[in-house]
């Protein structure tokens, strides 16, 4: 069975641009969460989506947005990129919304120049 | 506050046991997790424990949970060079509406010497 898949794996953008990152959860999983991992730190929570609705939002500016599609895949969008947005963006997949097994993808590494 | 703390570095000899410690803050956390991250990779779920358990064993991995002290540990028996990685402790913090988020520590770098 395929695990959590994320695309693209690497990308380079310049300040002010926008980016769309994609995530496909494990088959049957209805919850997708997004995390940002800056180099040398633990991941920080950005969003949780469950059954296509936003269920939680971390302390990130409105430049960050996301959505979940009917097939439970998800997109994370970041507008007006700043140098500080350079990070590994991780998607996590779970069956439900309240914990249990939480599996991560390999991440999308974003570099903002 | 939301804060998970781990020691930053641990060095062991191949074949020895490794013990990585973690303290968390929210006594109502329902799940606690251990993830492994190798260079340039995502997070690999190693194991997790429900808060009503004291111990969980899975092959070479043993997780101990002390809820009174909010202390979690991961013991790796017969540590191998392939175990060299960063290990993250995380607690599942409940939000409203039966949802939640993971709060991660800074990670412990495990170095295994041959």
mmCIF file of C-alpha atoms in Angstrom:
data_model
loop_
_atom_site.group_PDB
_atom_site.id
_atom_site.type_symbol
_atom_site.label_atom_id
_atom_site.label_comp_id
_atom_site.label_asym_id
_atom_site.label_seq_id
_atom_site.Cartn_x
_atom_site.Cartn_y
_atom_site.Cartn_z
ATOM 1 C CA UNK A 1 0.000 0.000 0.000
ATOM 2 C CA UNK A 2 1.188 3.478 -0.784
ATOM 3 C CA UNK A 3 2.049 5.675 2.132
ATOM 4 C CA UNK A 4 1.510 9.402 2.334
ATOM 5 C CA UNK A 5 2.688 11.008 -0.894
ATOM 6 C CA UNK A 6 3.707 14.629 -1.264
ATOM 7 C CA UNK A 7 4.668 16.721 -4.275
ATOM 8 C CA UNK A 8 6.833 18.364 -5.299
ATOM 9 C CA UNK A 9 9.735 17.005 -3.265
ATOM 10 C CA UNK A 10 11.894 20.080 -3.761
ATOM 11 C CA UNK A 11 11.203 23.546 -5.106
ATOM 12 C CA UNK A 12 12.846 26.941 -5.239
ATOM 13 C CA UNK A 13 10.871 30.166 -5.260
ATOM 14 C CA UNK A 14 11.678 33.847 -4.923
ATOM 15 C CA UNK A 15 10.282 36.293 -2.392
ATOM 16 C CA UNK A 16 6.764 37.452 -3.164
ATOM 17 C CA UNK A 17 5.822 34.395 -5.206
ATOM 18 C CA UNK A 18 3.230 31.854 -4.175
ATOM 19 C CA UNK A 19 3.488 28.082 -3.855
ATOM 20 C CA UNK A 20 1.090 25.131 -3.842
ATOM 21 C CA UNK A 21 2.074 21.899 -2.126
ATOM 22 C CA UNK A 22 0.097 18.693 -2.520
ATOM 23 C CA UNK A 23 -0.563 15.693 -0.337
ATOM 24 C CA UNK A 24 -2.317 12.379 -0.886
ATOM 25 C CA UNK A 25 -3.152 10.546 2.339
ATOM 26 C CA UNK A 26 -3.052 6.821 2.889
ATOM 27 C CA UNK A 27 -6.056 5.136 1.286
ATOM 28 C CA UNK A 28 -9.002 5.231 3.697
ATOM 29 C CA UNK A 29 -7.568 8.023 5.840
ATOM 30 C CA UNK A 30 -9.849 11.034 6.133
ATOM 31 C CA UNK A 31 -7.655 13.412 8.123
ATOM 32 C CA UNK A 32 -4.754 15.417 6.735
ATOM 33 C CA UNK A 33 -2.573 17.760 8.761
ATOM 34 C CA UNK A 34 0.202 20.087 7.635
ATOM 35 C CA UNK A 35 3.388 20.881 9.558
ATOM 36 C CA UNK A 36 6.323 23.200 8.920
ATOM 37 C CA UNK A 37 9.792 22.083 9.945
ATOM 38 C CA UNK A 38 12.481 24.719 9.944
ATOM 39 C CA UNK A 39 16.046 23.406 9.888
ATOM 40 C CA UNK A 40 17.189 22.230 13.310
ATOM 41 C CA UNK A 41 13.751 22.331 14.926
ATOM 42 C CA UNK A 42 10.772 20.098 15.479
ATOM 43 C CA UNK A 43 7.742 20.402 13.183
ATOM 44 C CA UNK A 44 5.151 23.097 13.907
ATOM 45 C CA UNK A 45 1.414 22.571 13.313
ATOM 46 C CA UNK A 46 -0.145 24.602 10.503
ATOM 47 C CA UNK A 47 -3.569 23.059 9.715
ATOM 48 C CA UNK A 48 -5.741 20.019 10.258
ATOM 49 C CA UNK A 49 -8.476 18.989 7.831
ATOM 50 C CA UNK A 50 -10.998 16.255 8.455
ATOM 51 C CA UNK A 51 -13.843 15.313 6.145
ATOM 52 C CA UNK A 52 -13.003 18.314 3.963
ATOM 53 C CA UNK A 53 -13.410 20.838 6.765
ATOM 54 C CA UNK A 54 -10.738 22.836 8.569
ATOM 55 C CA UNK A 55 -10.647 21.535 12.141
ATOM 56 C CA UNK A 56 -7.586 23.299 13.482
ATOM 57 C CA UNK A 57 -5.195 26.084 12.643
ATOM 58 C CA UNK A 58 -1.794 26.847 14.102
ATOM 59 C CA UNK A 59 -0.146 30.196 14.692
ATOM 60 C CA UNK A 60 0.596 31.039 11.075
ATOM 61 C CA UNK A 61 -0.330 34.182 9.101
ATOM 62 C CA UNK A 62 -3.231 34.381 6.668
ATOM 63 C CA UNK A 63 -0.753 33.947 3.815
ATOM 64 C CA UNK A 64 -1.048 30.254 4.603
ATOM 65 C CA UNK A 65 -4.206 28.498 3.454
ATOM 66 C CA UNK A 66 -5.236 24.950 2.693
ATOM 67 C CA UNK A 67 -8.089 22.842 1.513
ATOM 68 C CA UNK A 68 -9.111 19.204 1.349
ATOM 69 C CA UNK A 69 -10.772 17.651 -1.659
ATOM 70 C CA UNK A 70 -13.574 15.031 -1.868
ATOM 71 C CA UNK A 71 -10.952 12.302 -2.370
ATOM 72 C CA UNK A 72 -9.288 13.514 0.912
ATOM 73 C CA UNK A 73 -6.152 14.792 -0.805
ATOM 74 C CA UNK A 74 -5.056 18.228 0.281
ATOM 75 C CA UNK A 75 -3.253 21.348 -0.891
ATOM 76 C CA UNK A 76 -1.290 23.856 1.147
ATOM 77 C CA UNK A 77 -0.954 27.307 -0.381
ATOM 78 C CA UNK A 78 1.454 29.990 0.730
ATOM 79 C CA UNK A 79 1.225 33.486 -0.761
ATOM 80 C CA UNK A 80 3.701 36.368 -0.758
ATOM 81 C CA UNK A 81 6.611 34.109 0.169
ATOM 82 C CA UNK A 82 9.201 35.342 2.652
ATOM 83 C CA UNK A 83 12.729 34.072 3.193
ATOM 84 C CA UNK A 84 11.552 32.681 6.528
ATOM 85 C CA UNK A 85 9.100 30.358 4.792
ATOM 86 C CA UNK A 86 12.026 28.207 3.697
ATOM 87 C CA UNK A 87 11.388 24.889 5.387
ATOM 88 C CA UNK A 88 10.365 21.275 5.007
ATOM 89 C CA UNK A 89 6.569 21.062 4.749
ATOM 90 C CA UNK A 90 5.209 17.794 6.061
ATOM 91 C CA UNK A 91 1.816 16.250 5.554
ATOM 92 C CA UNK A 92 0.394 13.781 8.071
ATOM 93 C CA UNK A 93 -2.399 11.319 7.432
ATOM 94 C CA UNK A 94 -4.646 9.562 9.931
ATOM 95 C CA UNK A 95 -7.853 7.595 9.932
ATOM 96 C CA UNK A 96 -9.658 9.899 12.328
ATOM 97 C CA UNK A 97 -9.108 13.352 13.696
ATOM 98 C CA UNK A 98 -8.320 12.577 17.326
ATOM 99 C CA UNK A 99 -4.940 10.919 17.354
ATOM 100 C CA UNK A 100 -4.015 7.290 16.899
ATOM 101 C CA UNK A 101 -1.631 6.283 14.133
ATOM 102 C CA UNK A 102 -0.322 9.401 12.411
ATOM 103 C CA UNK A 103 1.852 8.840 9.355
ATOM 104 C CA UNK A 104 3.959 11.463 7.663
ATOM 105 C CA UNK A 105 5.063 11.839 4.073
ATOM 106 C CA UNK A 106 8.608 12.591 2.951
ATOM 107 C CA UNK A 107 7.856 16.288 2.783
ATOM 108 C CA UNK A 108 8.256 19.121 0.311
ATOM 109 C CA UNK A 109 11.438 21.121 0.783
ATOM 110 C CA UNK A 110 10.826 24.764 -0.074
ATOM 111 C CA UNK A 111 13.681 27.214 -0.551
ATOM 112 C CA UNK A 112 12.811 30.892 -0.859
ATOM 113 C CA UNK A 113 15.518 33.111 -2.378
ATOM 114 C CA UNK B 1 2.067 26.264 27.748
ATOM 115 C CA UNK B 2 2.892 23.949 24.921
ATOM 116 C CA UNK B 3 6.396 22.678 25.357
ATOM 117 C CA UNK B 4 7.977 19.288 24.841
ATOM 118 C CA UNK B 5 11.569 18.987 25.954
ATOM 119 C CA UNK B 6 14.246 16.517 24.938
ATOM 120 C CA UNK B 7 17.988 16.338 25.388
ATOM 121 C CA UNK B 8 19.687 17.311 22.137
ATOM 122 C CA UNK B 9 22.325 14.628 21.728
ATOM 123 C CA UNK B 10 23.054 11.040 22.718
ATOM 124 C CA UNK B 11 26.051 8.916 21.743
ATOM 125 C CA UNK B 12 26.186 5.145 22.277
ATOM 126 C CA UNK B 13 28.271 2.179 21.161
ATOM 127 C CA UNK B 14 26.851 -0.326 18.711
ATOM 128 C CA UNK B 15 25.180 -3.147 20.620
ATOM 129 C CA UNK B 16 24.441 -1.034 23.705
ATOM 130 C CA UNK B 17 20.979 0.138 24.699
ATOM 131 C CA UNK B 18 19.923 3.726 24.012
ATOM 132 C CA UNK B 19 17.468 5.621 26.180
ATOM 133 C CA UNK B 20 15.994 8.864 24.906
ATOM 134 C CA UNK B 21 13.982 10.932 27.380
ATOM 135 C CA UNK B 22 11.227 13.485 26.927
ATOM 136 C CA UNK B 23 9.035 15.618 29.157
ATOM 137 C CA UNK B 24 5.718 17.046 28.026
ATOM 138 C CA UNK B 25 3.370 19.619 29.453
ATOM 139 C CA UNK B 26 -0.261 18.680 28.920
ATOM 140 C CA UNK B 27 -1.545 16.096 31.380
ATOM 141 C CA UNK B 28 -4.633 15.586 29.202
ATOM 142 C CA UNK B 29 -2.635 14.442 26.167
ATOM 143 C CA UNK B 30 -4.229 11.260 24.887
ATOM 144 C CA UNK B 31 -1.411 9.950 22.725
ATOM 145 C CA UNK B 32 2.360 10.268 22.865
ATOM 146 C CA UNK B 33 4.588 9.473 19.922
ATOM 147 C CA UNK B 34 8.131 8.705 18.898
ATOM 148 C CA UNK B 35 9.236 9.540 15.369
ATOM 149 C CA UNK B 36 12.570 8.943 13.619
ATOM 150 C CA UNK B 37 13.977 11.317 11.014
ATOM 151 C CA UNK B 38 16.968 10.495 8.849
ATOM 152 C CA UNK B 39 18.844 13.237 6.951
ATOM 153 C CA UNK B 40 16.757 14.775 4.201
ATOM 154 C CA UNK B 41 13.777 12.551 4.919
ATOM 155 C CA UNK B 42 10.315 12.827 6.442
ATOM 156 C CA UNK B 43 9.196 11.480 9.806
ATOM 157 C CA UNK B 44 8.901 7.753 10.345
ATOM 158 C CA UNK B 45 6.403 6.680 13.001
ATOM 159 C CA UNK B 46 8.283 4.348 15.344
ATOM 160 C CA UNK B 47 5.665 3.794 18.005
ATOM 161 C CA UNK B 48 3.008 5.540 20.026
ATOM 162 C CA UNK B 49 1.366 4.953 23.369
ATOM 163 C CA UNK B 50 -2.105 5.749 24.632
ATOM 164 C CA UNK B 51 -2.157 7.705 27.848
ATOM 165 C CA UNK B 52 -3.804 4.934 29.883
ATOM 166 C CA UNK B 53 -0.785 2.681 29.330
ATOM 167 C CA UNK B 54 2.483 2.610 31.288
ATOM 168 C CA UNK B 55 4.575 0.641 28.870
ATOM 169 C CA UNK B 56 4.588 -0.585 25.298
ATOM 170 C CA UNK B 57 7.096 -2.932 23.740
ATOM 171 C CA UNK B 58 7.608 -3.484 20.026
ATOM 172 C CA UNK B 59 10.598 -5.644 19.067
ATOM 173 C CA UNK B 60 13.711 -3.631 20.030
ATOM 174 C CA UNK B 61 11.687 -0.612 21.159
ATOM 175 C CA UNK B 62 10.284 -0.068 24.648
ATOM 176 C CA UNK B 63 8.276 3.002 25.554
ATOM 177 C CA UNK B 64 7.755 3.952 29.196
ATOM 178 C CA UNK B 65 5.196 6.549 30.247
ATOM 179 C CA UNK B 66 5.090 8.220 33.661
ATOM 180 C CA UNK B 67 1.962 10.362 33.638
ATOM 181 C CA UNK B 68 2.559 11.747 37.103
ATOM 182 C CA UNK B 69 5.883 13.242 36.060
ATOM 183 C CA UNK B 70 4.807 13.792 32.420
ATOM 184 C CA UNK B 71 7.846 11.812 31.339
ATOM 185 C CA UNK B 72 8.190 9.615 28.286
ATOM 186 C CA UNK B 73 11.174 7.500 27.334
ATOM 187 C CA UNK B 74 12.205 5.394 24.368
ATOM 188 C CA UNK B 75 14.613 2.525 24.875
ATOM 189 C CA UNK B 76 16.283 0.974 21.842
ATOM 190 C CA UNK B 77 17.842 -2.392 22.607
ATOM 191 C CA UNK B 78 20.955 -3.611 20.741
ATOM 192 C CA UNK B 79 21.426 -0.259 19.016
ATOM 193 C CA UNK B 80 22.727 -0.498 15.452
ATOM 194 C CA UNK B 81 24.498 2.037 13.238
ATOM 195 C CA UNK B 82 21.298 2.223 11.183
ATOM 196 C CA UNK B 83 19.563 3.662 14.237
ATOM 197 C CA UNK B 84 21.629 6.848 13.896
ATOM 198 C CA UNK B 85 19.049 9.588 13.279
ATOM 199 C CA UNK B 86 17.086 12.346 14.996
ATOM 200 C CA UNK B 87 14.325 11.109 17.301
ATOM 201 C CA UNK B 88 11.317 13.299 18.008
ATOM 202 C CA UNK B 89 8.961 12.992 20.919
ATOM 203 C CA UNK B 90 5.462 14.426 20.355
ATOM 204 C CA UNK B 91 2.290 14.801 22.368
ATOM 205 C CA UNK B 92 -1.186 14.941 20.881
ATOM 206 C CA UNK B 93 -2.831 18.083 22.194
ATOM 207 C CA UNK B 94 -6.600 18.128 21.901
ATOM 208 C CA UNK B 95 -8.298 21.054 20.211
ATOM 209 C CA UNK B 96 -12.025 21.670 20.177
ATOM 210 C CA UNK B 97 -14.391 19.393 18.283
ATOM 211 C CA UNK B 98 -12.582 16.090 18.773
ATOM 212 C CA UNK B 99 -9.489 17.163 16.870
ATOM 213 C CA UNK B 100 -5.958 17.883 17.847
ATOM 214 C CA UNK B 101 -2.404 18.637 16.891
ATOM 215 C CA UNK B 102 1.022 17.244 17.579
ATOM 216 C CA UNK B 103 3.448 19.245 19.698
ATOM 217 C CA UNK B 104 7.023 18.172 18.966
ATOM 218 C CA UNK B 105 10.215 18.408 20.924
ATOM 219 C CA UNK B 106 13.390 19.726 19.300
ATOM 220 C CA UNK B 107 14.631 16.225 18.602
ATOM 221 C CA UNK B 108 17.440 14.113 20.017
ATOM 222 C CA UNK B 109 20.317 13.274 17.690
ATOM 223 C CA UNK B 110 21.389 9.684 18.304
ATOM 224 C CA UNK B 111 24.927 8.864 17.235
ATOM 225 C CA UNK B 112 25.849 5.176 17.178
ATOM 226 C CA UNK B 113 29.560 4.436 17.151
ATOM 227 C CA UNK B 114 30.789 1.144 15.672
#
